[in-house]
Coordinates of C-alpha atoms in Angstrom, one line a residue:
X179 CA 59.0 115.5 57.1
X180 CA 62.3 114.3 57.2
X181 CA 63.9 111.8 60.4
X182 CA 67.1 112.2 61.6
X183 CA 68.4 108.1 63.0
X184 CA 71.1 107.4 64.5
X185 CA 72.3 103.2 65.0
X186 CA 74.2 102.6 68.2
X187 CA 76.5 99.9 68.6
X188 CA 78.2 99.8 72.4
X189 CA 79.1 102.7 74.1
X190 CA 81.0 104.6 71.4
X191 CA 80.3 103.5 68.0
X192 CA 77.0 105.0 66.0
X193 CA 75.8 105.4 62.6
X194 CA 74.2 108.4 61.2
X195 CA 71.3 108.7 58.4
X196 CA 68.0 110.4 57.1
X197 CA 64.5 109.1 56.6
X198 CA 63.5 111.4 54.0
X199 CA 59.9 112.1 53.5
X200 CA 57.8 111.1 49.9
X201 CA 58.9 113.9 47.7
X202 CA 55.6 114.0 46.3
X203 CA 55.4 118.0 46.1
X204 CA 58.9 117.9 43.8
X205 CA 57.9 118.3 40.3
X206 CA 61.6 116.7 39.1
X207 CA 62.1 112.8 40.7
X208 CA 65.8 112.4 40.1
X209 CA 66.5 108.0 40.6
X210 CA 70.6 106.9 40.1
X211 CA 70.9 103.6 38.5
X212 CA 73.6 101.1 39.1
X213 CA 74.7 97.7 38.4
X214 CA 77.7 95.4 38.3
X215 CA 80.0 96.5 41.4
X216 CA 83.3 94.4 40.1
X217 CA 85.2 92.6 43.1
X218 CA 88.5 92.5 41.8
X219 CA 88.9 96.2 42.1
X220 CA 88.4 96.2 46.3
X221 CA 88.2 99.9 48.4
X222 CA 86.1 102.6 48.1
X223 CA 84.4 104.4 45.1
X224 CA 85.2 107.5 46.3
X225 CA 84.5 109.7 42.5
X226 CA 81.2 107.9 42.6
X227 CA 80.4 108.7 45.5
X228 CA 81.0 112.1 45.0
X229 CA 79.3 112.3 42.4
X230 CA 75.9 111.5 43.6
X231 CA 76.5 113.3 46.8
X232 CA 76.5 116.3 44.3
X233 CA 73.1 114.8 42.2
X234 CA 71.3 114.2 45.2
X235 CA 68.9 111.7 43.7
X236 CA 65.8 110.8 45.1
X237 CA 66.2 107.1 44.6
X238 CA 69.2 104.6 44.9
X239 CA 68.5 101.6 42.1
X240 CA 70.7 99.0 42.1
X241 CA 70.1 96.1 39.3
X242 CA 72.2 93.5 40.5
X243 CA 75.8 92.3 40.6
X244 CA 76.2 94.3 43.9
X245 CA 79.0 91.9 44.4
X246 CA 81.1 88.9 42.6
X247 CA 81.9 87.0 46.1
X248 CA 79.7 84.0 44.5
X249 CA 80.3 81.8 48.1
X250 CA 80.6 84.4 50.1
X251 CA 77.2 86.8 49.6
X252 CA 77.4 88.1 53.3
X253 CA 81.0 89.6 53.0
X254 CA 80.3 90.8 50.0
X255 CA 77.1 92.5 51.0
X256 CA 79.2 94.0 53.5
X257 CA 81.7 95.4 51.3
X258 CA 79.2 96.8 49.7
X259 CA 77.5 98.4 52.4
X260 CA 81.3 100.3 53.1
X261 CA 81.6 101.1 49.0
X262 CA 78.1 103.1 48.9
X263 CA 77.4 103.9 52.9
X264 CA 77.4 107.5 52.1
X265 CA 74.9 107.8 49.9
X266 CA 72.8 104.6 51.9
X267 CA 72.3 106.2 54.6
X268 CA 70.1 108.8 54.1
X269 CA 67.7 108.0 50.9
X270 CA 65.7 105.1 49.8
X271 CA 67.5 102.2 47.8
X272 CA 66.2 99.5 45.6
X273 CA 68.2 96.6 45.2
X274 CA 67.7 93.5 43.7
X275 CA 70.1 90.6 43.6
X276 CA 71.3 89.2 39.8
X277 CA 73.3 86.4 38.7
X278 CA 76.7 87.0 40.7
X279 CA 74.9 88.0 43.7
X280 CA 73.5 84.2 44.1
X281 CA 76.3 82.4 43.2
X282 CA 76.4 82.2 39.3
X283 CA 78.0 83.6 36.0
X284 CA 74.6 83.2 34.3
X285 CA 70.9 82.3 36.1
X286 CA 67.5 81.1 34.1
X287 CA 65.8 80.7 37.3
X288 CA 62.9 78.3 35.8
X289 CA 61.0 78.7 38.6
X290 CA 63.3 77.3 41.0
X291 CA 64.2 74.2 39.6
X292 CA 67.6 72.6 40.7
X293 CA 70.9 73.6 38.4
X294 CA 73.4 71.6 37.5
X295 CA 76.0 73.5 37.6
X296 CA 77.0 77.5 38.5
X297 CA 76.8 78.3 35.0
X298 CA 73.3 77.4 34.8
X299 CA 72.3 76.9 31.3
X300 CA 70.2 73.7 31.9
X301 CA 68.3 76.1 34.2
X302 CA 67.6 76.9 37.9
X303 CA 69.7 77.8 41.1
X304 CA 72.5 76.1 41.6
X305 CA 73.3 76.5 45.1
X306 CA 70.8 75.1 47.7
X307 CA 67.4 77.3 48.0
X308 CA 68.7 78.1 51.9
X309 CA 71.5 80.4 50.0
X310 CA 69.3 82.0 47.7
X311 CA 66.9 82.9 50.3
X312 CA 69.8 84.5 52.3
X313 CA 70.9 86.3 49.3
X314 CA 67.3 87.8 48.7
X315 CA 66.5 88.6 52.4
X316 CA 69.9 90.7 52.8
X317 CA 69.2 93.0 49.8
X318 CA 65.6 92.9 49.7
X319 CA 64.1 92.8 53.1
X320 CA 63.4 96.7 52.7
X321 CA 61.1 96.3 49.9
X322 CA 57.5 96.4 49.9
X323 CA 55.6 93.7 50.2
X324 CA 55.9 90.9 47.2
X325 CA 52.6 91.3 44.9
X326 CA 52.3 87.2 45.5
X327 CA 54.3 85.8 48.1
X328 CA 53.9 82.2 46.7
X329 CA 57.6 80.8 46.8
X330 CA 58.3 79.0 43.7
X331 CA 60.6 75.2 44.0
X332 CA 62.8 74.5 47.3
X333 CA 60.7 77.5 49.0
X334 CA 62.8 80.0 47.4
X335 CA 61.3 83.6 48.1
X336 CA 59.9 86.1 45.4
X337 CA 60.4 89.6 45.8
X338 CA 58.6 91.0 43.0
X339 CA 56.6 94.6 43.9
X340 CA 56.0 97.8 43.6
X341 CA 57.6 101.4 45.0
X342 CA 56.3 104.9 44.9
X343 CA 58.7 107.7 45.5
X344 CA 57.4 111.3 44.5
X345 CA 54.6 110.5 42.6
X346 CA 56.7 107.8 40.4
X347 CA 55.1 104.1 40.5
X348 CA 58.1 102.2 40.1
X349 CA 57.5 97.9 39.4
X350 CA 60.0 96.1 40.4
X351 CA 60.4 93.4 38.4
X352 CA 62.6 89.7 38.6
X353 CA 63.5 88.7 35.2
X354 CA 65.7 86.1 36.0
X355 CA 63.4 84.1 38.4
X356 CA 61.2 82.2 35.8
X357 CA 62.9 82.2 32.9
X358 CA 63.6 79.4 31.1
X359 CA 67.2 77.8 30.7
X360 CA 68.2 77.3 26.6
X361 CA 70.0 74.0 27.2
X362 CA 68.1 71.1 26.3
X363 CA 65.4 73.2 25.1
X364 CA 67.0 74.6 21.6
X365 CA 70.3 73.3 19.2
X366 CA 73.6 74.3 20.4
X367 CA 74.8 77.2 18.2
X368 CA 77.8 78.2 19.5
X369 CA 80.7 77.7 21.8
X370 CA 78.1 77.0 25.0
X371 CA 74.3 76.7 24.9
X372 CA 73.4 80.3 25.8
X373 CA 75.5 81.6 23.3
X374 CA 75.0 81.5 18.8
X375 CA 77.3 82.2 16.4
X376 CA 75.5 80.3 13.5
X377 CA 75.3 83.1 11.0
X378 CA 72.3 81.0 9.2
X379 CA 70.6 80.5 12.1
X380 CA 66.5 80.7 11.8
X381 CA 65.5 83.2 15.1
X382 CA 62.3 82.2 15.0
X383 CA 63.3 78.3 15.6
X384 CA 64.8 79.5 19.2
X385 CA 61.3 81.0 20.4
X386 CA 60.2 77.4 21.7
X387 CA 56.5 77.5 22.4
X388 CA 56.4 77.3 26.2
X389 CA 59.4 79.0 27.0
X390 CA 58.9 81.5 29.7
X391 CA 60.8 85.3 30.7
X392 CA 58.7 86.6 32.9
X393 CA 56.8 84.3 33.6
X394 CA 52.9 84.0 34.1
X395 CA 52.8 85.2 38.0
X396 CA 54.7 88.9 36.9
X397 CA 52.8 89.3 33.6
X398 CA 49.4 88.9 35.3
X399 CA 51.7 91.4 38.0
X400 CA 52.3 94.3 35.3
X401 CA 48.4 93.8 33.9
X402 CA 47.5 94.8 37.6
X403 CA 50.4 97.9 37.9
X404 CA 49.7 99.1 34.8
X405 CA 45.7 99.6 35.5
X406 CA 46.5 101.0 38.9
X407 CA 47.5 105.0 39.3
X408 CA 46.9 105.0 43.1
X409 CA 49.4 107.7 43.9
X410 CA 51.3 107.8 40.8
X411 CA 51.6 110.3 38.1
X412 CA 54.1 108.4 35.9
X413 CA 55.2 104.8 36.2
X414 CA 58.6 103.1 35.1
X415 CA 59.8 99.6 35.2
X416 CA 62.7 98.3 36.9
X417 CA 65.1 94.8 36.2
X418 CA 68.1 93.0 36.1
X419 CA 68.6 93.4 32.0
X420 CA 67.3 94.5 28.9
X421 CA 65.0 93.5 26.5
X422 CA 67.1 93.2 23.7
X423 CA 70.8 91.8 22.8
X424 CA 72.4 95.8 22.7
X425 CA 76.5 94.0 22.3
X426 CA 78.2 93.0 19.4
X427 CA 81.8 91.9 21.2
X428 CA 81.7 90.2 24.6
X429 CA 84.2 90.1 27.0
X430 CA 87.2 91.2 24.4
X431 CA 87.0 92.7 21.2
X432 CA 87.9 89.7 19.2
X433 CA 84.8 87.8 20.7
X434 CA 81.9 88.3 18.3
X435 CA 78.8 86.9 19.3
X436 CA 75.4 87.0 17.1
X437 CA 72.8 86.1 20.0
X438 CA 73.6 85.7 24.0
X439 CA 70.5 83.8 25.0
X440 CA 71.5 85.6 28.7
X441 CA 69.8 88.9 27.6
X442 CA 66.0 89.4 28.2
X443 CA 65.5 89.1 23.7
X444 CA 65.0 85.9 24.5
X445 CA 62.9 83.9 24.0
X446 CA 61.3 86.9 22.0
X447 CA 57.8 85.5 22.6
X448 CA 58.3 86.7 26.7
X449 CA 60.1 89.4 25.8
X450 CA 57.5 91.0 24.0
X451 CA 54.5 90.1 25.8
X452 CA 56.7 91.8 29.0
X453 CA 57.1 95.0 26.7
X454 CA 53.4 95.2 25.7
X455 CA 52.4 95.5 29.4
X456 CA 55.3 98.3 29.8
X457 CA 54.3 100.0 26.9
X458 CA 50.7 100.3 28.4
X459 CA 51.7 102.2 31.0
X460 CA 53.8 104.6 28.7
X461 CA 56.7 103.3 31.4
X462 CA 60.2 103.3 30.3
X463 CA 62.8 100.5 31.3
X464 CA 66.1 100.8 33.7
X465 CA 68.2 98.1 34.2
X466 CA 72.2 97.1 34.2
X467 CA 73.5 93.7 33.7
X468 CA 75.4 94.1 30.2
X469 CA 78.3 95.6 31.2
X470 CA 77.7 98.3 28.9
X471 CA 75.6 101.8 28.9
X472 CA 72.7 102.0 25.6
X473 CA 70.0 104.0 25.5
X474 CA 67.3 102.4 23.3
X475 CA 63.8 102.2 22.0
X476 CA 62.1 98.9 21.8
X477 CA 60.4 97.8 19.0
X478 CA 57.9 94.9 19.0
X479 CA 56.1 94.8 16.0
X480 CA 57.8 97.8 14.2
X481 CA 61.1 100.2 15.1
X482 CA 60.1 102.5 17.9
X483 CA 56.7 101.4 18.2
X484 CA 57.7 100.1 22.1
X485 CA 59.2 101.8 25.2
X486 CA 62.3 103.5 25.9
X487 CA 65.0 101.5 28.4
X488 CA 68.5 102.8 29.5
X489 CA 70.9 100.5 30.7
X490 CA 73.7 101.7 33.4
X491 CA 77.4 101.2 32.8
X492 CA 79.0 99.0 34.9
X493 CA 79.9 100.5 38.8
X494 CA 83.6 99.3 38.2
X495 CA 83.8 97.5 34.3
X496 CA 86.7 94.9 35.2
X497 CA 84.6 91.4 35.3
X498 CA 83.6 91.3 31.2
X499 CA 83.7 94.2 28.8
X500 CA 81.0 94.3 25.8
X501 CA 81.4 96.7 23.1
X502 CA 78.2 97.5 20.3
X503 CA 80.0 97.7 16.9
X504 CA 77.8 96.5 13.7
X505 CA 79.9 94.3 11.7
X506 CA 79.2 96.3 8.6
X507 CA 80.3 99.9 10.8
X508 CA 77.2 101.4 9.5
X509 CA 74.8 103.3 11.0
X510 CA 71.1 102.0 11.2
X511 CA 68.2 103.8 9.8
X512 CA 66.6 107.0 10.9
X513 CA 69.9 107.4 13.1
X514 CA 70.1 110.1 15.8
X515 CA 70.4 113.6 14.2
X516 CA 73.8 115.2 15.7
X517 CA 75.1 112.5 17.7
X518 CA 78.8 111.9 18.0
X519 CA 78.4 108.4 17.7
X520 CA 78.7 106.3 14.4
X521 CA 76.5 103.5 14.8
X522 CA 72.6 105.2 16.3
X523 CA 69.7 104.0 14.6
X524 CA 67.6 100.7 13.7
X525 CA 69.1 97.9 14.2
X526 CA 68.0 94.0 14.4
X527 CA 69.8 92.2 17.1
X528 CA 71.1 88.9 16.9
X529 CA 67.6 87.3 18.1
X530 CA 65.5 89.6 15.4
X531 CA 64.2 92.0 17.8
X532 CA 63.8 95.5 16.5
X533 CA 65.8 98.3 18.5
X534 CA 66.8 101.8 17.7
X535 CA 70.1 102.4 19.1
X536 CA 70.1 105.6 21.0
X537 CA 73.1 106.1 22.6
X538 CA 76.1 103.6 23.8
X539 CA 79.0 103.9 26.0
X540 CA 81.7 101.6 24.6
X541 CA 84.9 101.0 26.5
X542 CA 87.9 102.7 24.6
X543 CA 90.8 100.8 26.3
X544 CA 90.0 97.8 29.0
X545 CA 93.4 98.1 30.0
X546 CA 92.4 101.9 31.2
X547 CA 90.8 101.6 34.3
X548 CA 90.0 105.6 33.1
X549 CA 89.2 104.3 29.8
X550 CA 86.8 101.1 30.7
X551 CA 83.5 103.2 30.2
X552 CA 82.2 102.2 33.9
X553 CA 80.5 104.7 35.7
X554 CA 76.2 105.0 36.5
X555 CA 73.3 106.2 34.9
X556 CA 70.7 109.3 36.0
X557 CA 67.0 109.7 35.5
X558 CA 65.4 113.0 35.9
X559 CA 61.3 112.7 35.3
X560 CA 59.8 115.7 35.1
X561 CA 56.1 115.1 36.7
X562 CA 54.9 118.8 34.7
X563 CA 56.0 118.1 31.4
X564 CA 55.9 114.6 31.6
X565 CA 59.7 114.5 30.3
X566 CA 63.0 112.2 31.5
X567 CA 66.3 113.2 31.0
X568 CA 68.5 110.0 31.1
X569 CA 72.4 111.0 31.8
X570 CA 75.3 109.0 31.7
X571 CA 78.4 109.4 34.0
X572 CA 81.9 108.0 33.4
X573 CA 83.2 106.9 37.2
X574 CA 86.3 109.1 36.8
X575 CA 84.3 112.3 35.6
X576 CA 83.4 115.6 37.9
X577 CA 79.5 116.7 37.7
X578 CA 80.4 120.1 38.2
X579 CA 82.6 119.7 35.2
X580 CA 78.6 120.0 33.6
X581 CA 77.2 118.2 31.0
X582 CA 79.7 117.7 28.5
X583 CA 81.6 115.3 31.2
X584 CA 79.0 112.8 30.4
X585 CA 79.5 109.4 27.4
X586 CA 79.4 111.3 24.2
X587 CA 75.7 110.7 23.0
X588 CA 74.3 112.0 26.3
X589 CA 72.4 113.5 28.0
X590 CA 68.9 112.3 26.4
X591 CA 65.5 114.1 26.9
X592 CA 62.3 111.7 25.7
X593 CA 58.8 112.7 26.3
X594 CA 57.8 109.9 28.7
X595 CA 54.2 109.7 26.7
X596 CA 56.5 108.5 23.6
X597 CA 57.1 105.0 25.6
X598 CA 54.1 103.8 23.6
X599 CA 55.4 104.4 20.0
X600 CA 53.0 103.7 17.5
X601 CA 51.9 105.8 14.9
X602 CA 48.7 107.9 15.8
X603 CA 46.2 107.8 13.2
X604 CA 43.8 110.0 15.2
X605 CA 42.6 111.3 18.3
X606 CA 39.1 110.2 19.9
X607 CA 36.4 112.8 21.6
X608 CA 37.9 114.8 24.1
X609 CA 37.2 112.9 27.8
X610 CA 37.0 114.7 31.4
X611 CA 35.9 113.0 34.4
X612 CA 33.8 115.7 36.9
X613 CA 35.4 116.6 39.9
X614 CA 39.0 114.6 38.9
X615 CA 41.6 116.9 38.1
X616 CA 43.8 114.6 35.9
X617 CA 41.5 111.4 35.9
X618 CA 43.0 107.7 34.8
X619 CA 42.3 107.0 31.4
X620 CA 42.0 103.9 29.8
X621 CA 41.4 102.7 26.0
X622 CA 40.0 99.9 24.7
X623 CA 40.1 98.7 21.5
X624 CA 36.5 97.3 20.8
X625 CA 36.8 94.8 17.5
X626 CA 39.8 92.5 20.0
X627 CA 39.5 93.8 23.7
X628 CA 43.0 94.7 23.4
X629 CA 43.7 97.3 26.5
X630 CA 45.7 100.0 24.4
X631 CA 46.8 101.9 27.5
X632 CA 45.9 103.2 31.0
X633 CA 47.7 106.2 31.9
X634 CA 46.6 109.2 34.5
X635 CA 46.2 112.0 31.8
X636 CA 48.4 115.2 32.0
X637 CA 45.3 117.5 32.5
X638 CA 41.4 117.8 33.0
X639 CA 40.1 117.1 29.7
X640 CA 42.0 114.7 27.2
X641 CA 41.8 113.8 23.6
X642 CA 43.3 109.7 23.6
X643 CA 45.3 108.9 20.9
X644 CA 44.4 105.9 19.1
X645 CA 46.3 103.6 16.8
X646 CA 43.7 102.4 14.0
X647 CA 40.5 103.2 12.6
X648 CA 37.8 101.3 14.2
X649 CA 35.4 102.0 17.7
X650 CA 36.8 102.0 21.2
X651 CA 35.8 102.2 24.3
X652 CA 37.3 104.4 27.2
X653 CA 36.9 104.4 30.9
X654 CA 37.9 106.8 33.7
X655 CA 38.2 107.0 37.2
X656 CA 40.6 108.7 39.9
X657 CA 42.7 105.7 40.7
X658 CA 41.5 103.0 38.5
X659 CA 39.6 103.3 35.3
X660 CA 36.4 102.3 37.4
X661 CA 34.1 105.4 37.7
X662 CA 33.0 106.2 34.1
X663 CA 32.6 103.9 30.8
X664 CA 32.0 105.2 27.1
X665 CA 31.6 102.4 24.5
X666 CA 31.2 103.1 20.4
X667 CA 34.2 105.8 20.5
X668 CA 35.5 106.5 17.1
X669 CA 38.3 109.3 15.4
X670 CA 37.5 112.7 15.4
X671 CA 37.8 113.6 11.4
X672 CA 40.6 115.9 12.2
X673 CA 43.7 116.1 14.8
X674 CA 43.7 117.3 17.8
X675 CA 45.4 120.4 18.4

């Protein structure tokens, strides 16, 4: 049930909230995502707040940039607090410190190696490890427990974890952490090292062998999340930023960039070893960071064969605008049937990562505050049909203005079981596990040991879906895939129904 608080301070002053109970008998999980909370535009964000007064989510997700104060983390945490209190104070938030939250325009953590300056392209924290600590403990104290609690170099703290709200398994991921810094590691390309402009650039010669994303301590992290469904009927991933380079123009119109080594398509190596583990769990991807809304599906080896991953709009989009306009103004292949934007489809990006472009949110006039395309992002999952909805909000709009006051291109309704998007070729034997209503299900592919996926099935019996021809082998369980084994699997000679 649901817990009334109240915080006292003296005789007079007191503070007000809810500790709401696990929503796990809702069958729709609604979780607001946000990023990018601009300082230079101080006071409250009252239409926002309104807003989500009004949507009610279940869950708060903030991806970083909570605030630009780069010296002064505490007074900006506190602003912060004041901006959103309203909504705080009676839900459960994830946050998770980014870049400007620590101090820095751009971070490649490297595992905690020493900066050597705030922009940080040489990689590591600039500002001493007794900062960043104080950083992380203010906005992530509330977490669960870290997965490993190792620190990495000067002692600073990880955070990385997991969070179940509802029935949703949510990992929460840093992808800044142990990533590796471009300079000194690749050519210069461009006007700094993260950024290339080369036109005749090879990508492939920027995927250094030994370059790290996630590094090895989160990947061995999602292996683990991915195999267990303790609790969970659907699992998503959260971070800082996306998987791919989504912009075209950064920070003005006239700034045309082919590659921003910032964005998590690089090194492409990391980035898709991070998206095969995603995929395994049929998760989709939220995270902010870009200063500009897409909706997207990854690809890793071919166009839509990866997961789905929405990133918010910026809270208040006065820091560093970023438009996605192809140079040639055409839309990609296969683009979206109906949509009122120009440019869906597939698309490379600058690093030669696959994407199909979805939906975008581009700002229409930067010198508009009504016009600067900030505003948050809203994810429904629906637990029964195993559905999201991802919705879009411009800051200035009214939700009871309905749907139509979302960015043209959205709302967006995906079947969640689509986050693993290769081709079927076939279906295997249908599988049940005796007294497990909706057991765990996990496929392997026999002829490389390749785990396929592990996902709890959406009823008793279930026909997996396979990729190729060849023999598998599927195990079950309740929680894990640890009860039941069945080697020597192969296609039925017809599809399921």
């Amino acid at each position: 049930q649901d817990v009334a608080y109240r915080v006292r301070h003296g005789k007079e002053a007191h503070f007000d909230g809810l500790i709401r109970h696990d929503p796990i008998e809702k069958d729709e999980i609604v979780v607001a995502t946000l990023s990018c909370n601009s300082s230079r535009t101080k006071g409250p964000r009252e239409e926002m707040i309104d807003n989500l007064k009004a949507q009610n989510p279940d869950l708060l997700f903030f991806a970083g940039d909570q605030t630009y104060h780069h010296t002064e983390h505490t007074a900006g945490w506190l602003e912060w607090g004041l901006q959103f209190r309203e909504v705080l104070k009676d839900r459960p938030v994830v946050t998770i410190p980014d870049d400007h939250d620590v101090g820095q325009g751009n971070i490649w953590g490297e595992s905690g190696k020493v900066a050597s300056t705030a922009a940080g392209s040489d990689g590591g924290y600039y500002y001493p490890p007794s900062y960043v600590n104080m950083v992380q403990r203010q906005q992530t104290w509330h977490l669960p427990d870290p997965a490993d609690p190792t620190p990495i170099g000067g002692g600073i703290t990880v955070y990385y974890t997991r969070l179940r709200i509802g029935g949703i398994d949510f990992a929460i991921l840093e992808d800044r952490k142990f990533k590796s810094g471009p300079e000194g590691k690749i050519p210069k390309m461009g006007p700094r090292p993260d950024h290339i402009n080369d036109p005749s650039y090879d990508r492939k010669s920027v995927d250094v062998e030994g370059l790290k994303l996630l590094g090895d301590r989160q990947l061995e992290f999602l292996q683990a999340w991915s195999q267990d469904w303790t609790g969970a009927d659907l699992k998503c991933a959260l971070s800082q930023t996306a998987f791919c380079g989504a912009v075209h123009l950064h920070g003005q119109p006239s700034n045309r960039l082919l590659a921003d080594l910032d964005c998590n398509g690089w090194p492409q190596t990391g980035r898709n070893k991070a998206l095969r583990l995603i995929r395994q769990a049929w998760a989709p991807h939220l995270c902010g960071d870009q200063h500009l809304a897409v909706f997207v599906k990854h690809g890793i080896d071919q166009f839509g064969d990866g997961p789905f991953a929405f990133t918010s709009p910026a809270i208040v989009n006065t820091i560093y605008g970023r438009w996605w306009h192809p140079l040639d103004e055409k839309a990609g292949a296969n683009p979206v049937a109906g949509s009122p934007l120009p440019w869906t489809g597939d698309y490379e990006d600058g690093l030669g990562n696959k994407l199909s472009m979805m939906a975008y949110a581009n700002p229409a006039d930067v010198r508009d505050e009504k016009q600067r395309a900030d505003g948050h992002g809203l994810v429904r999952f629906n637990k029964g049909s195993r559905e999201a909805t991802f919705e879009c909000w411009p800051r200035f709009s009214k939700v009871s203005d309905g749907a139509n006051a979302q960015f043209p291109g959205w709302p967006i309704k995906v079947s969640l079981d689509q986050n693993d998007g290769r081709k079927v070729l076939g279906h295997l034997p249908a599988v049940s596990l005796e007294g497990v209503q909706r057991p765990v299900v996990q496929v392997i592919q026999e002829s490389t040991g390749e785990i396929l996926y592990t996902i709890r099935a959406p009823k008793s019996e279930f026909q997996p879906p396979v990729y190729s021809d060849g023999t598998f082998t599927v195990k079950l369980g309740g929680e894990f895939p640890d009860q039941q084994s069945i080697s020597g699997l192969r296609m039925m000679p017809s599809e399921a129904p």
